[in-house]
Amino acid sequence: MRFVQLGRSDARLIELTVRADERGSFTRTWCADTFAREGIAFQPVQGNSSVTRLRGTVRGMHFQRAPKADAKIVRCSAGLIHDVIVDIRPEAPTRGEVYACELGPSTSRMLYIPAGFAHGFQALTDDVTVEYLMGIDYVEGLSDGFRHDDPMIGIRWPQPVTVLSAKDAAWPLLAERGLW
Protein backbone atom coordinates (compact mmCIF):
# COMPACT_ATOMS: atom_id res chain seq x y z
CA MET A 1 0.00 0.00 0.00
CA ARG A 2 1.11 3.51 -0.79
CA PHE A 3 -0.56 6.43 1.00
CA VAL A 4 -0.99 9.74 -0.83
CA GLN A 5 -2.07 12.83 1.11
CA LEU A 6 -5.02 14.66 -0.46
CA GLY A 7 -4.12 18.33 -0.61
CA ARG A 8 -3.44 19.75 2.84
CA SER A 9 -5.96 17.46 4.52
CA ASP A 10 -5.36 14.36 6.59
CA ALA A 11 -7.40 12.27 4.15
CA ARG A 12 -5.41 9.70 2.17
CA LEU A 13 -5.76 8.07 -1.20
CA ILE A 14 -4.45 4.54 -0.77
CA GLU A 15 -2.88 2.95 -3.81
CA LEU A 16 -3.11 -0.81 -3.45
CA THR A 17 -0.48 -3.31 -4.51
CA VAL A 18 -2.02 -5.91 -6.81
CA ARG A 19 -0.21 -9.21 -7.21
CA ALA A 20 -1.33 -10.95 -10.38
CA ASP A 21 -0.53 -14.26 -12.07
CA GLU A 22 -2.27 -16.72 -14.37
CA ARG A 23 -4.90 -17.46 -11.67
CA GLY A 24 -5.95 -13.84 -11.24
CA SER A 25 -4.88 -11.42 -8.54
CA PHE A 26 -4.54 -10.84 -4.81
CA THR A 27 -4.72 -7.45 -3.07
CA ARG A 28 -4.39 -6.56 0.60
CA THR A 29 -7.05 -3.99 1.52
CA TRP A 30 -6.47 -3.68 5.27
CA CYS A 31 -3.43 -3.92 7.54
CA ALA A 32 -3.49 -2.33 11.01
CA ASP A 33 0.32 -2.17 11.20
CA THR A 34 0.64 -0.39 7.85
CA PHE A 35 -1.98 2.19 8.82
CA ALA A 36 -0.29 2.74 12.20
CA ARG A 37 3.08 3.29 10.47
CA GLU A 38 1.37 5.97 8.36
CA GLY A 39 0.14 7.69 11.52
CA ILE A 40 -3.50 6.73 10.95
CA ALA A 41 -5.22 5.56 14.13
CA PHE A 42 -8.09 3.60 12.61
CA GLN A 43 -9.59 0.33 13.76
CA PRO A 44 -12.60 -0.98 11.82
CA VAL A 45 -15.62 -1.82 13.95
CA GLN A 46 -18.20 -2.29 11.19
CA GLY A 47 -18.28 -3.15 7.48
CA ASN A 48 -20.96 -2.00 5.04
CA SER A 49 -21.65 -2.44 1.35
CA SER A 50 -23.89 -0.49 -1.02
CA VAL A 51 -25.03 -1.42 -4.51
CA THR A 52 -26.01 1.33 -6.93
CA ARG A 53 -27.80 0.16 -10.05
CA LEU A 54 -27.79 3.19 -12.35
CA ARG A 55 -25.04 5.38 -13.75
CA GLY A 56 -25.39 9.03 -12.69
CA THR A 57 -26.85 8.18 -9.26
CA VAL A 58 -25.47 10.31 -6.42
CA ARG A 59 -25.32 9.10 -2.83
CA GLY A 60 -24.38 11.81 -0.35
CA MET A 61 -23.24 14.05 1.12
CA HIS A 62 -23.26 12.11 4.41
CA PHE A 63 -21.54 12.33 7.77
CA GLN A 64 -22.11 11.43 11.40
CA ARG A 65 -22.12 14.27 13.94
CA ALA A 66 -20.05 14.47 17.12
CA PRO A 67 -19.64 12.91 19.54
CA LYS A 68 -19.57 9.92 17.18
CA ALA A 69 -18.03 11.46 14.04
CA ASP A 70 -17.04 8.58 11.78
CA ALA A 71 -13.78 7.87 10.00
CA LYS A 72 -14.02 5.32 7.20
CA ILE A 73 -12.21 3.57 4.42
CA VAL A 74 -14.08 3.39 1.10
CA ARG A 75 -13.39 1.04 -1.78
CA CYS A 76 -15.32 0.42 -4.98
CA SER A 77 -15.19 -3.30 -5.77
CA ALA A 78 -17.43 -3.26 -8.88
CA GLY A 79 -18.02 -0.53 -11.45
CA LEU A 80 -16.50 2.95 -11.18
CA ILE A 81 -17.35 5.93 -8.94
CA HIS A 82 -16.46 9.59 -8.63
CA ASP A 83 -15.85 9.76 -4.88
CA VAL A 84 -16.06 13.11 -3.10
CA ILE A 85 -15.17 14.18 0.43
CA VAL A 86 -15.51 17.60 2.06
CA ASP A 87 -13.79 18.72 5.25
CA ILE A 88 -16.59 20.12 7.43
CA ARG A 89 -14.66 20.43 10.72
CA PRO A 90 -15.31 23.98 12.02
CA GLU A 91 -11.77 24.57 13.27
CA ALA A 92 -9.85 22.87 10.44
CA PRO A 93 -7.65 24.99 8.15
CA THR A 94 -8.97 22.86 5.27
CA ARG A 95 -12.65 23.45 6.15
CA GLY A 96 -14.78 23.52 3.02
CA GLU A 97 -12.12 21.96 0.80
CA VAL A 98 -13.41 19.36 -1.65
CA TYR A 99 -11.35 16.33 -2.65
CA ALA A 100 -12.41 13.95 -5.40
CA CYS A 101 -11.03 10.83 -7.05
CA GLU A 102 -12.18 7.89 -9.13
CA LEU A 103 -12.40 4.53 -7.41
CA GLY A 104 -13.00 1.12 -8.94
CA PRO A 105 -11.31 -2.25 -9.33
CA SER A 106 -9.31 -0.96 -12.29
CA THR A 107 -7.87 1.95 -10.25
CA SER A 108 -6.54 -0.29 -7.43
CA ARG A 109 -7.24 2.49 -4.92
CA MET A 110 -9.30 3.15 -1.85
CA LEU A 111 -9.85 6.24 0.26
CA TYR A 112 -9.28 6.91 3.97
CA ILE A 113 -11.77 9.54 5.15
CA PRO A 114 -11.05 11.07 8.56
CA ALA A 115 -13.77 11.86 11.09
CA GLY A 116 -15.30 15.25 10.38
CA PHE A 117 -15.52 14.85 6.61
CA ALA A 118 -18.72 14.47 4.60
CA HIS A 119 -18.72 11.75 1.95
CA GLY A 120 -20.62 11.04 -1.23
CA PHE A 121 -20.16 9.52 -4.64
CA GLN A 122 -21.59 9.38 -8.13
CA ALA A 123 -21.86 6.10 -10.02
CA LEU A 124 -19.97 6.46 -13.29
CA THR A 125 -21.16 3.04 -14.48
CA ASP A 126 -24.20 0.87 -13.87
CA ASP A 127 -24.02 -1.76 -11.12
CA VAL A 128 -21.55 -0.20 -8.70
CA THR A 129 -20.60 -1.85 -5.40
CA VAL A 130 -18.99 0.31 -2.71
CA GLU A 131 -17.58 -1.20 0.46
CA TYR A 132 -16.97 0.70 3.69
CA LEU A 133 -14.91 -0.07 6.76
CA MET A 134 -16.23 2.10 9.57
CA GLY A 135 -14.18 3.30 12.54
CA ILE A 136 -17.22 3.78 14.75
CA ASP A 137 -20.69 2.26 14.95
CA TYR A 138 -23.54 3.91 13.06
CA VAL A 139 -25.78 6.01 15.32
CA GLU A 140 -29.05 6.82 13.56
CA GLY A 141 -29.73 9.96 15.62
CA LEU A 142 -26.35 11.43 14.63
CA SER A 143 -26.62 10.66 10.92
CA ASP A 144 -26.55 13.87 8.91
CA GLY A 145 -25.85 15.33 5.51
CA PHE A 146 -26.05 18.23 3.14
CA ARG A 147 -27.25 18.58 -0.42
CA HIS A 148 -25.04 17.31 -3.23
CA ASP A 149 -25.54 20.64 -5.04
CA ASP A 150 -25.04 22.98 -2.07
CA PRO A 151 -23.66 26.24 -3.56
CA MET A 152 -21.54 26.89 -0.44
CA ILE A 153 -19.47 23.80 -1.34
CA GLY A 154 -19.79 23.75 -5.15
CA ILE A 155 -19.12 20.09 -5.88
CA ARG A 156 -18.71 19.41 -9.59
CA TRP A 157 -20.23 16.05 -10.49
CA PRO A 158 -18.82 14.64 -13.74
CA GLN A 159 -22.16 13.39 -15.07
CA PRO A 160 -25.73 14.68 -14.90
CA VAL A 161 -27.38 13.49 -11.68
CA THR A 162 -29.96 10.88 -12.73
CA VAL A 163 -31.07 9.39 -9.39
CA LEU A 164 -31.05 10.88 -5.89
CA SER A 165 -32.83 9.51 -2.82
CA ALA A 166 -35.66 11.55 -1.32
CA LYS A 167 -33.61 11.87 1.89
CA ASP A 168 -30.55 13.20 0.03
CA ALA A 169 -32.69 15.63 -1.98
CA ALA A 170 -34.27 16.96 1.24
CA TRP A 171 -31.09 17.88 3.12
CA PRO A 172 -31.16 21.60 3.90
CA LEU A 173 -28.49 23.92 2.57
CA LEU A 174 -25.57 24.50 4.94
CA ALA A 175 -26.32 28.25 5.09
CA GLU A 176 -29.90 27.50 6.22
CA ARG A 177 -28.60 25.39 9.09
CA GLY A 178 -26.01 27.84 10.34
CA LEU A 179 -23.31 25.25 9.79
CA TRP A 180 -21.23 27.48 7.56
PDB file of N, CA, C and O in Angstrom, residues 12-66:
ATOM      1  N   ARG A  12      -6.435  10.382   2.955  1.00  0.00           N
ATOM      2  CA  ARG A  12      -5.409   9.697   2.172  1.00  0.00           C
ATOM      3  C   ARG A  12      -6.030   8.857   1.061  1.00  0.00           C
ATOM      4  O   ARG A  12      -6.980   8.108   1.298  1.00  0.00           O
ATOM      5  N   LEU A  13      -5.476   8.994  -0.108  1.00  0.00           N
ATOM      6  CA  LEU A  13      -5.762   8.070  -1.196  1.00  0.00           C
ATOM      7  C   LEU A  13      -4.791   6.912  -1.007  1.00  0.00           C
ATOM      8  O   LEU A  13      -3.588   7.130  -0.810  1.00  0.00           O
ATOM      9  N   ILE A  14      -5.293   5.711  -1.014  1.00  0.00           N
ATOM     10  CA  ILE A  14      -4.454   4.543  -0.766  1.00  0.00           C
ATOM     11  C   ILE A  14      -4.344   3.753  -2.055  1.00  0.00           C
ATOM     12  O   ILE A  14      -5.337   3.222  -2.562  1.00  0.00           O
ATOM     13  N   GLU A  15      -3.139   3.713  -2.596  1.00  0.00           N
ATOM     14  CA  GLU A  15      -2.877   2.947  -3.812  1.00  0.00           C
ATOM     15  C   GLU A  15      -2.503   1.532  -3.395  1.00  0.00           C
ATOM     16  O   GLU A  15      -1.540   1.319  -2.644  1.00  0.00           O
ATOM     17  N   LEU A  16      -3.279   0.579  -3.856  1.00  0.00           N
ATOM     18  CA  LEU A  16      -3.110  -0.806  -3.451  1.00  0.00           C
ATOM     19  C   LEU A  16      -2.105  -1.524  -4.343  1.00  0.00           C
ATOM     20  O   LEU A  16      -1.989  -1.226  -5.530  1.00  0.00           O
ATOM     21  N   THR A  17      -1.415  -2.478  -3.759  1.00  0.00           N
ATOM     22  CA  THR A  17      -0.480  -3.315  -4.507  1.00  0.00           C
ATOM     23  C   THR A  17      -1.231  -4.561  -4.960  1.00  0.00           C
ATOM     24  O   THR A  17      -1.738  -5.321  -4.121  1.00  0.00           O
ATOM     25  N   VAL A  18      -1.325  -4.758  -6.242  1.00  0.00           N
ATOM     26  CA  VAL A  18      -2.023  -5.907  -6.813  1.00  0.00           C
ATOM     27  C   VAL A  18      -0.979  -6.920  -7.267  1.00  0.00           C
ATOM     28  O   VAL A  18      -0.083  -6.590  -8.045  1.00  0.00           O
ATOM     29  N   ARG A  19      -1.085  -8.130  -6.781  1.00  0.00           N
ATOM     30  CA  ARG A  19      -0.208  -9.208  -7.214  1.00  0.00           C
ATOM     31  C   ARG A  19      -1.019 -10.108  -8.137  1.00  0.00           C
ATOM     32  O   ARG A  19      -2.036 -10.665  -7.725  1.00  0.00           O
ATOM     33  N   ALA A  20      -0.566 -10.205  -9.362  1.00  0.00           N
ATOM     34  CA  ALA A  20      -1.327 -10.952 -10.377  1.00  0.00           C
ATOM     35  C   ALA A  20      -0.482 -12.082 -10.970  1.00  0.00           C
ATOM     36  O   ALA A  20       0.740 -11.973 -11.070  1.00  0.00           O
ATOM     37  N   ASP A  21      -1.148 -13.150 -11.325  1.00  0.00           N
ATOM     38  CA  ASP A  21      -0.531 -14.257 -12.066  1.00  0.00           C
ATOM     39  C   ASP A  21      -1.607 -14.902 -12.930  1.00  0.00           C
ATOM     40  O   ASP A  21      -2.703 -14.337 -13.085  1.00  0.00           O
ATOM     41  N   GLU A  22      -1.325 -16.076 -13.451  1.00  0.00           N
ATOM     42  CA  GLU A  22      -2.272 -16.724 -14.367  1.00  0.00           C
ATOM     43  C   GLU A  22      -3.605 -17.068 -13.701  1.00  0.00           C
ATOM     44  O   GLU A  22      -4.617 -17.259 -14.387  1.00  0.00           O
ATOM     45  N   ARG A  23      -3.650 -17.136 -12.377  1.00  0.00           N
ATOM     46  CA  ARG A  23      -4.897 -17.462 -11.671  1.00  0.00           C
ATOM     47  C   ARG A  23      -5.807 -16.261 -11.516  1.00  0.00           C
ATOM     48  O   ARG A  23      -7.003 -16.402 -11.347  1.00  0.00           O
ATOM     49  N   GLY A  24      -5.198 -15.061 -11.524  1.00  0.00           N
ATOM     50  CA  GLY A  24      -5.955 -13.841 -11.244  1.00  0.00           C
ATOM     51  C   GLY A  24      -5.096 -12.901 -10.422  1.00  0.00           C
ATOM     52  O   GLY A  24      -3.930 -12.694 -10.734  1.00  0.00           O
ATOM     53  N   SER A  25      -5.644 -12.367  -9.335  1.00  0.00           N
ATOM     54  CA  SER A  25      -4.880 -11.421  -8.543  1.00  0.00           C
ATOM     55  C   SER A  25      -5.224 -11.531  -7.063  1.00  0.00           C
ATOM     56  O   SER A  25      -6.241 -12.116  -6.679  1.00  0.00           O
ATOM     57  N   PHE A  26      -4.355 -10.924  -6.247  1.00  0.00           N
ATOM     58  CA  PHE A  26      -4.537 -10.838  -4.809  1.00  0.00           C
ATOM     59  C   PHE A  26      -4.150  -9.431  -4.385  1.00  0.00           C
ATOM     60  O   PHE A  26      -3.117  -8.911  -4.818  1.00  0.00           O
ATOM     61  N   THR A  27      -4.972  -8.811  -3.530  1.00  0.00           N
ATOM     62  CA  THR A  27      -4.717  -7.450  -3.071  1.00  0.00           C
ATOM     63  C   THR A  27      -5.050  -7.349  -1.593  1.00  0.00           C
ATOM     64  O   THR A  27      -6.156  -7.721  -1.179  1.00  0.00           O
ATOM     65  N   ARG A  28      -4.113  -6.831  -0.810  1.00  0.00           N
ATOM     66  CA  ARG A  28      -4.392  -6.561   0.601  1.00  0.00           C
ATOM     67  C   ARG A  28      -5.129  -5.227   0.681  1.00  0.00           C
ATOM     68  O   ARG A  28      -4.673  -4.227   0.135  1.00  0.00           O
ATOM     69  N   THR A  29      -6.260  -5.217   1.398  1.00  0.00           N
ATOM     70  CA  THR A  29      -7.047  -3.989   1.521  1.00  0.00           C
ATOM     71  C   THR A  29      -7.068  -3.445   2.945  1.00  0.00           C
ATOM     72  O   THR A  29      -7.594  -2.354   3.155  1.00  0.00           O
ATOM     73  N   TRP A  30      -6.533  -4.179   3.897  1.00  0.00           N
ATOM     74  CA  TRP A  30      -6.473  -3.677   5.268  1.00  0.00           C
ATOM     75  C   TRP A  30      -5.278  -4.283   5.981  1.00  0.00           C
ATOM     76  O   TRP A  30      -5.044  -5.489   5.887  1.00  0.00           O
ATOM     77  N   CYS A  31      -4.526  -3.457   6.699  1.00  0.00           N
ATOM     78  CA  CYS A  31      -3.430  -3.918   7.543  1.00  0.00           C
ATOM     79  C   CYS A  31      -3.236  -2.887   8.649  1.00  0.00           C
ATOM     80  O   CYS A  31      -2.803  -1.753   8.387  1.00  0.00           O
ATOM     81  N   ALA A  32      -3.574  -3.253   9.878  1.00  0.00           N
ATOM     82  CA  ALA A  32      -3.492  -2.332  11.009  1.00  0.00           C
ATOM     83  C   ALA A  32      -2.082  -1.785  11.181  1.00  0.00           C
ATOM     84  O   ALA A  32      -1.898  -0.588  11.435  1.00  0.00           O
ATOM     85  N   ASP A  33      -1.066  -2.632  11.036  1.00  0.00           N
ATOM     86  CA  ASP A  33       0.317  -2.175  11.203  1.00  0.00           C
ATOM     87  C   ASP A  33       0.702  -1.141  10.148  1.00  0.00           C
ATOM     88  O   ASP A  33       1.361  -0.145  10.459  1.00  0.00           O
ATOM     89  N   THR A  34       0.307  -1.343   8.917  1.00  0.00           N
ATOM     90  CA  THR A  34       0.636  -0.392   7.847  1.00  0.00           C
ATOM     91  C   THR A  34      -0.034   0.956   8.108  1.00  0.00           C
ATOM     92  O   THR A  34       0.592   2.006   7.958  1.00  0.00           O
ATOM     93  N   PHE A  35      -1.285   0.928   8.503  1.00  0.00           N
ATOM     94  CA  PHE A  35      -1.980   2.189   8.815  1.00  0.00           C
ATOM     95  C   PHE A  35      -1.316   2.892   9.995  1.00  0.00           C
ATOM     96  O   PHE A  35      -1.125   4.104   9.969  1.00  0.00           O
ATOM     97  N   ALA A  36      -0.947   2.147  11.029  1.00  0.00           N
ATOM     98  CA  ALA A  36      -0.289   2.741  12.195  1.00  0.00           C
ATOM     99  C   ALA A  36       1.042   3.379  11.799  1.00  0.00           C
ATOM    100  O   ALA A  36       1.366   4.484  12.257  1.00  0.00           O
ATOM    101  N   ARG A  37       1.813   2.714  10.934  1.00  0.00           N
ATOM    102  CA  ARG A  37       3.082   3.293  10.473  1.00  0.00           C
ATOM    103  C   ARG A  37       2.870   4.591   9.711  1.00  0.00           C
ATOM    104  O   ARG A  37       3.728   5.456   9.682  1.00  0.00           O
ATOM    105  N   GLU A  38       1.709   4.744   9.089  1.00  0.00           N
ATOM    106  CA  GLU A  38       1.372   5.968   8.363  1.00  0.00           C
ATOM    107  C   GLU A  38       0.783   7.040   9.276  1.00  0.00           C
ATOM    108  O   GLU A  38       0.394   8.104   8.817  1.00  0.00           O
ATOM    109  N   GLY A  39       0.670   6.719  10.559  1.00  0.00           N
ATOM    110  CA  GLY A  39       0.138   7.686  11.516  1.00  0.00           C
ATOM    111  C   GLY A  39      -1.376   7.766  11.527  1.00  0.00           C
ATOM    112  O   GLY A  39      -1.951   8.746  11.999  1.00  0.00           O
ATOM    113  N   ILE A  40      -2.035   6.745  11.003  1.00  0.00           N
ATOM    114  CA  ILE A  40      -3.498   6.732  10.947  1.00  0.00           C
ATOM    115  C   ILE A  40      -4.009   5.786  12.029  1.00  0.00           C
ATOM    116  O   ILE A  40      -3.812   4.574  11.953  1.00  0.00           O
ATOM    117  N   ALA A  41      -4.642   6.352  13.041  1.00  0.00           N
ATOM    118  CA  ALA A  41      -5.216   5.565  14.134  1.00  0.00           C
ATOM    119  C   ALA A  41      -6.638   5.186  13.735  1.00  0.00           C
ATOM    120  O   ALA A  41      -7.583   5.935  13.973  1.00  0.00           O
ATOM    121  N   PHE A  42      -6.782   4.046  13.101  1.00  0.00           N
ATOM    122  CA  PHE A  42      -8.089   3.604  12.611  1.00  0.00           C
ATOM    123  C   PHE A  42      -8.220   2.116  12.874  1.00  0.00           C
ATOM    124  O   PHE A  42      -7.348   1.338  12.484  1.00  0.00           O
ATOM    125  N   GLN A  43      -9.286   1.737  13.539  1.00  0.00           N
ATOM    126  CA  GLN A  43      -9.586   0.331  13.758  1.00  0.00           C
ATOM    127  C   GLN A  43     -11.024   0.080  13.315  1.00  0.00           C
ATOM    128  O   GLN A  43     -11.950   0.659  13.882  1.00  0.00           O
ATOM    129  N   PRO A  44     -11.228  -0.721  12.292  1.00  0.00           N
ATOM    130  CA  PRO A  44     -12.599  -0.976  11.824  1.00  0.00           C
ATOM    131  C   PRO A  44     -13.438  -1.665  12.898  1.00  0.00           C
ATOM    132  O   PRO A  44     -12.961  -2.564  13.578  1.00  0.00           O
ATOM    133  N   VAL A  45     -14.679  -1.201  13.034  1.00  0.00           N
ATOM    134  CA  VAL A  45     -15.620  -1.825  13.954  1.00  0.00           C
ATOM    135  C   VAL A  45     -16.869  -2.324  13.223  1.00  0.00           C
ATOM    136  O   VAL A  45     -17.674  -3.044  13.800  1.00  0.00           O
ATOM    137  N   GLN A  46     -17.010  -1.926  11.951  1.00  0.00           N
ATOM    138  CA  GLN A  46     -18.202  -2.294  11.193  1.00  0.00           C
ATOM    139  C   GLN A  46     -17.856  -2.254   9.712  1.00  0.00           C
ATOM    140  O   GLN A  46     -17.067  -1.420   9.284  1.00  0.00           O
ATOM    141  N   GLY A  47     -18.434  -3.153   8.937  1.00  0.00           N
ATOM    142  CA  GLY A  47     -18.278  -3.146   7.483  1.00  0.00           C
ATOM    143  C   GLY A  47     -19.630  -3.022   6.827  1.00  0.00           C
ATOM    144  O   GLY A  47     -20.612  -3.621   7.274  1.00  0.00           O
ATOM    145  N   ASN A  48     -19.709  -2.213   5.757  1.00  0.00           N
ATOM    146  CA  ASN A  48     -20.958  -1.998   5.036  1.00  0.00           C
ATOM    147  C   ASN A  48     -20.697  -2.102   3.545  1.00  0.00           C
ATOM    148  O   ASN A  48     -19.566  -1.884   3.091  1.00  0.00           O
ATOM    149  N   SER A  49     -21.744  -2.371   2.803  1.00  0.00           N
ATOM    150  CA  SER A  49     -21.650  -2.443   1.351  1.00  0.00           C
ATOM    151  C   SER A  49     -22.905  -1.823   0.750  1.00  0.00           C
ATOM    152  O   SER A  49     -24.003  -2.034   1.262  1.00  0.00           O
ATOM    153  N   SER A  50     -22.728  -1.036  -0.311  1.00  0.00           N
ATOM    154  CA  SER A  50     -23.888  -0.489  -1.024  1.00  0.00           C
ATOM    155  C   SER A  50     -23.799  -0.893  -2.486  1.00  0.00           C
ATOM    156  O   SER A  50     -22.704  -0.998  -3.038  1.00  0.00           O
ATOM    157  N   VAL A  51     -24.940  -1.123  -3.083  1.00  0.00           N
ATOM    158  CA  VAL A  51     -25.030  -1.424  -4.509  1.00  0.00           C
ATOM    159  C   VAL A  51     -25.860  -0.323  -5.147  1.00  0.00           C
ATOM    160  O   VAL A  51     -26.951   0.007  -4.676  1.00  0.00           O
ATOM    161  N   THR A  52     -25.325   0.273  -6.195  1.00  0.00           N
ATOM    162  CA  THR A  52     -26.014   1.331  -6.933  1.00  0.00           C
ATOM    163  C   THR A  52     -26.220   0.833  -8.350  1.00  0.00           C
ATOM    164  O   THR A  52     -25.255   0.516  -9.039  1.00  0.00           O
ATOM    165  N   ARG A  53     -27.453   0.777  -8.768  1.00  0.00           N
ATOM    166  CA  ARG A  53     -27.799   0.160 -10.053  1.00  0.00           C
ATOM    167  C   ARG A  53     -27.537   1.051 -11.265  1.00  0.00           C
ATOM    168  O   ARG A  53     -27.118   0.561 -12.298  1.00  0.00           O
ATOM    169  N   LEU A  54     -27.792   2.366 -11.152  1.00  0.00           N
ATOM    170  CA  LEU A  54     -27.794   3.195 -12.347  1.00  0.00           C
ATOM    171  C   LEU A  54     -26.699   4.256 -12.363  1.00  0.00           C
ATOM    172  O   LEU A  54     -26.510   4.990 -11.378  1.00  0.00           O
ATOM    173  N   ARG A  55     -26.050   4.348 -13.488  1.00  0.00           N
ATOM    174  CA  ARG A  55     -25.044   5.382 -13.747  1.00  0.00           C
ATOM    175  C   ARG A  55     -25.674   6.766 -13.532  1.00  0.00           C
ATOM    176  O   ARG A  55     -26.829   6.983 -13.880  1.00  0.00           O
ATOM    177  N   GLY A  56     -24.910   7.668 -12.944  1.00  0.00           N
ATOM    178  CA  GLY A  56     -25.390   9.027 -12.688  1.00  0.00           C
ATOM    179  C   GLY A  56     -25.987   9.208 -11.309  1.00  0.00           C
ATOM    180  O   GLY A  56     -26.181  10.334 -10.854  1.00  0.00           O
ATOM    181  N   THR A  57     -26.293   8.104 -10.608  1.00  0.00           N
ATOM    182  CA  THR A  57     -26.846   8.177  -9.261  1.00  0.00           C
ATOM    183  C   THR A  57     -25.827   8.829  -8.325  1.00  0.00           C
ATOM    184  O   THR A  57     -24.640   8.524  -8.378  1.00  0.00           O
ATOM    185  N   VAL A  58     -26.314   9.712  -7.459  1.00  0.00           N
ATOM    186  CA  VAL A  58     -25.474  10.309  -6.419  1.00  0.00           C
ATOM    187  C   VAL A  58     -25.980   9.840  -5.065  1.00  0.00           C
ATOM    188  O   VAL A  58     -27.182   9.875  -4.796  1.00  0.00           O
ATOM    189  N   ARG A  59     -25.052   9.418  -4.237  1.00  0.00           N
ATOM    190  CA  ARG A  59     -25.322   9.098  -2.828  1.00  0.00           C
ATOM    191  C   ARG A  59     -24.488  10.073  -2.005  1.00  0.00           C
ATOM    192  O   ARG A  59     -23.274  10.099  -2.127  1.00  0.00           O
ATOM    193  N   GLY A  60     -25.144  10.868  -1.181  1.00  0.00           N
ATOM    194  CA  GLY A  60     -24.381  11.808  -0.350  1.00  0.00           C
ATOM    195  C   GLY A  60     -25.007  13.175  -0.407  1.00  0.00           C
ATOM    196  O   GLY A  60     -25.973  13.408  -1.123  1.00  0.00           O
ATOM    197  N   MET A  61     -24.485  14.066   0.363  1.00  0.00           N
ATOM    198  CA  MET A  61     -23.236  14.049   1.120  1.00  0.00           C
ATOM    199  C   MET A  61     -23.532  13.707   2.582  1.00  0.00           C
ATOM    200  O   MET A  61     -24.273  14.415   3.241  1.00  0.00           O
ATOM    201  N   HIS A  62     -22.924  12.647   3.098  1.00  0.00           N
ATOM    202  CA  HIS A  62     -23.260  12.110   4.406  1.00  0.00           C
ATOM    203  C   HIS A  62     -22.112  12.243   5.397  1.00  0.00           C
ATOM    204  O   HIS A  62     -20.946  12.183   5.031  1.00  0.00           O
ATOM    205  N   PHE A  63     -22.500  12.361   6.672  1.00  0.00           N
ATOM    206  CA  PHE A  63     -21.539  12.331   7.770  1.00  0.00           C
ATOM    207  C   PHE A  63     -22.289  11.989   9.050  1.00  0.00           C
ATOM    208  O   PHE A  63     -23.519  11.977   9.076  1.00  0.00           O
ATOM    209  N   GLN A  64     -21.524  11.678  10.085  1.00  0.00           N
ATOM    210  CA  GLN A  64     -22.107  11.435  11.396  1.00  0.00           C
ATOM    211  C   GLN A  64     -21.568  12.505  12.337  1.00  0.00           C
ATOM    212  O   GLN A  64     -20.370  12.729  12.404  1.00  0.00           O
ATOM    213  N   ARG A  65     -22.490  13.163  13.051  1.00  0.00           N
ATOM    214  CA  ARG A  65     -22.118  14.269  13.940  1.00  0.00           C
ATOM    215  C   ARG A  65     -21.409  13.784  15.208  1.00  0.00           C
ATOM    216  O   ARG A  65     -21.567  12.632  15.621  1.00  0.00           O
ATOM    217  N   ALA A  66     -20.669  14.708  15.821  1.00  0.00           N
ATOM    218  CA  ALA A  66     -20.052  14.468  17.123  1.00  0.00           C
ATOM    219  C   ALA A  66     -21.169  14.200  18.128  1.00  0.00           C
ATOM    220  O   ALA A  66     -22.283  14.694  17.947  1.00  0.00           O
TER     221      ALA A  66
END
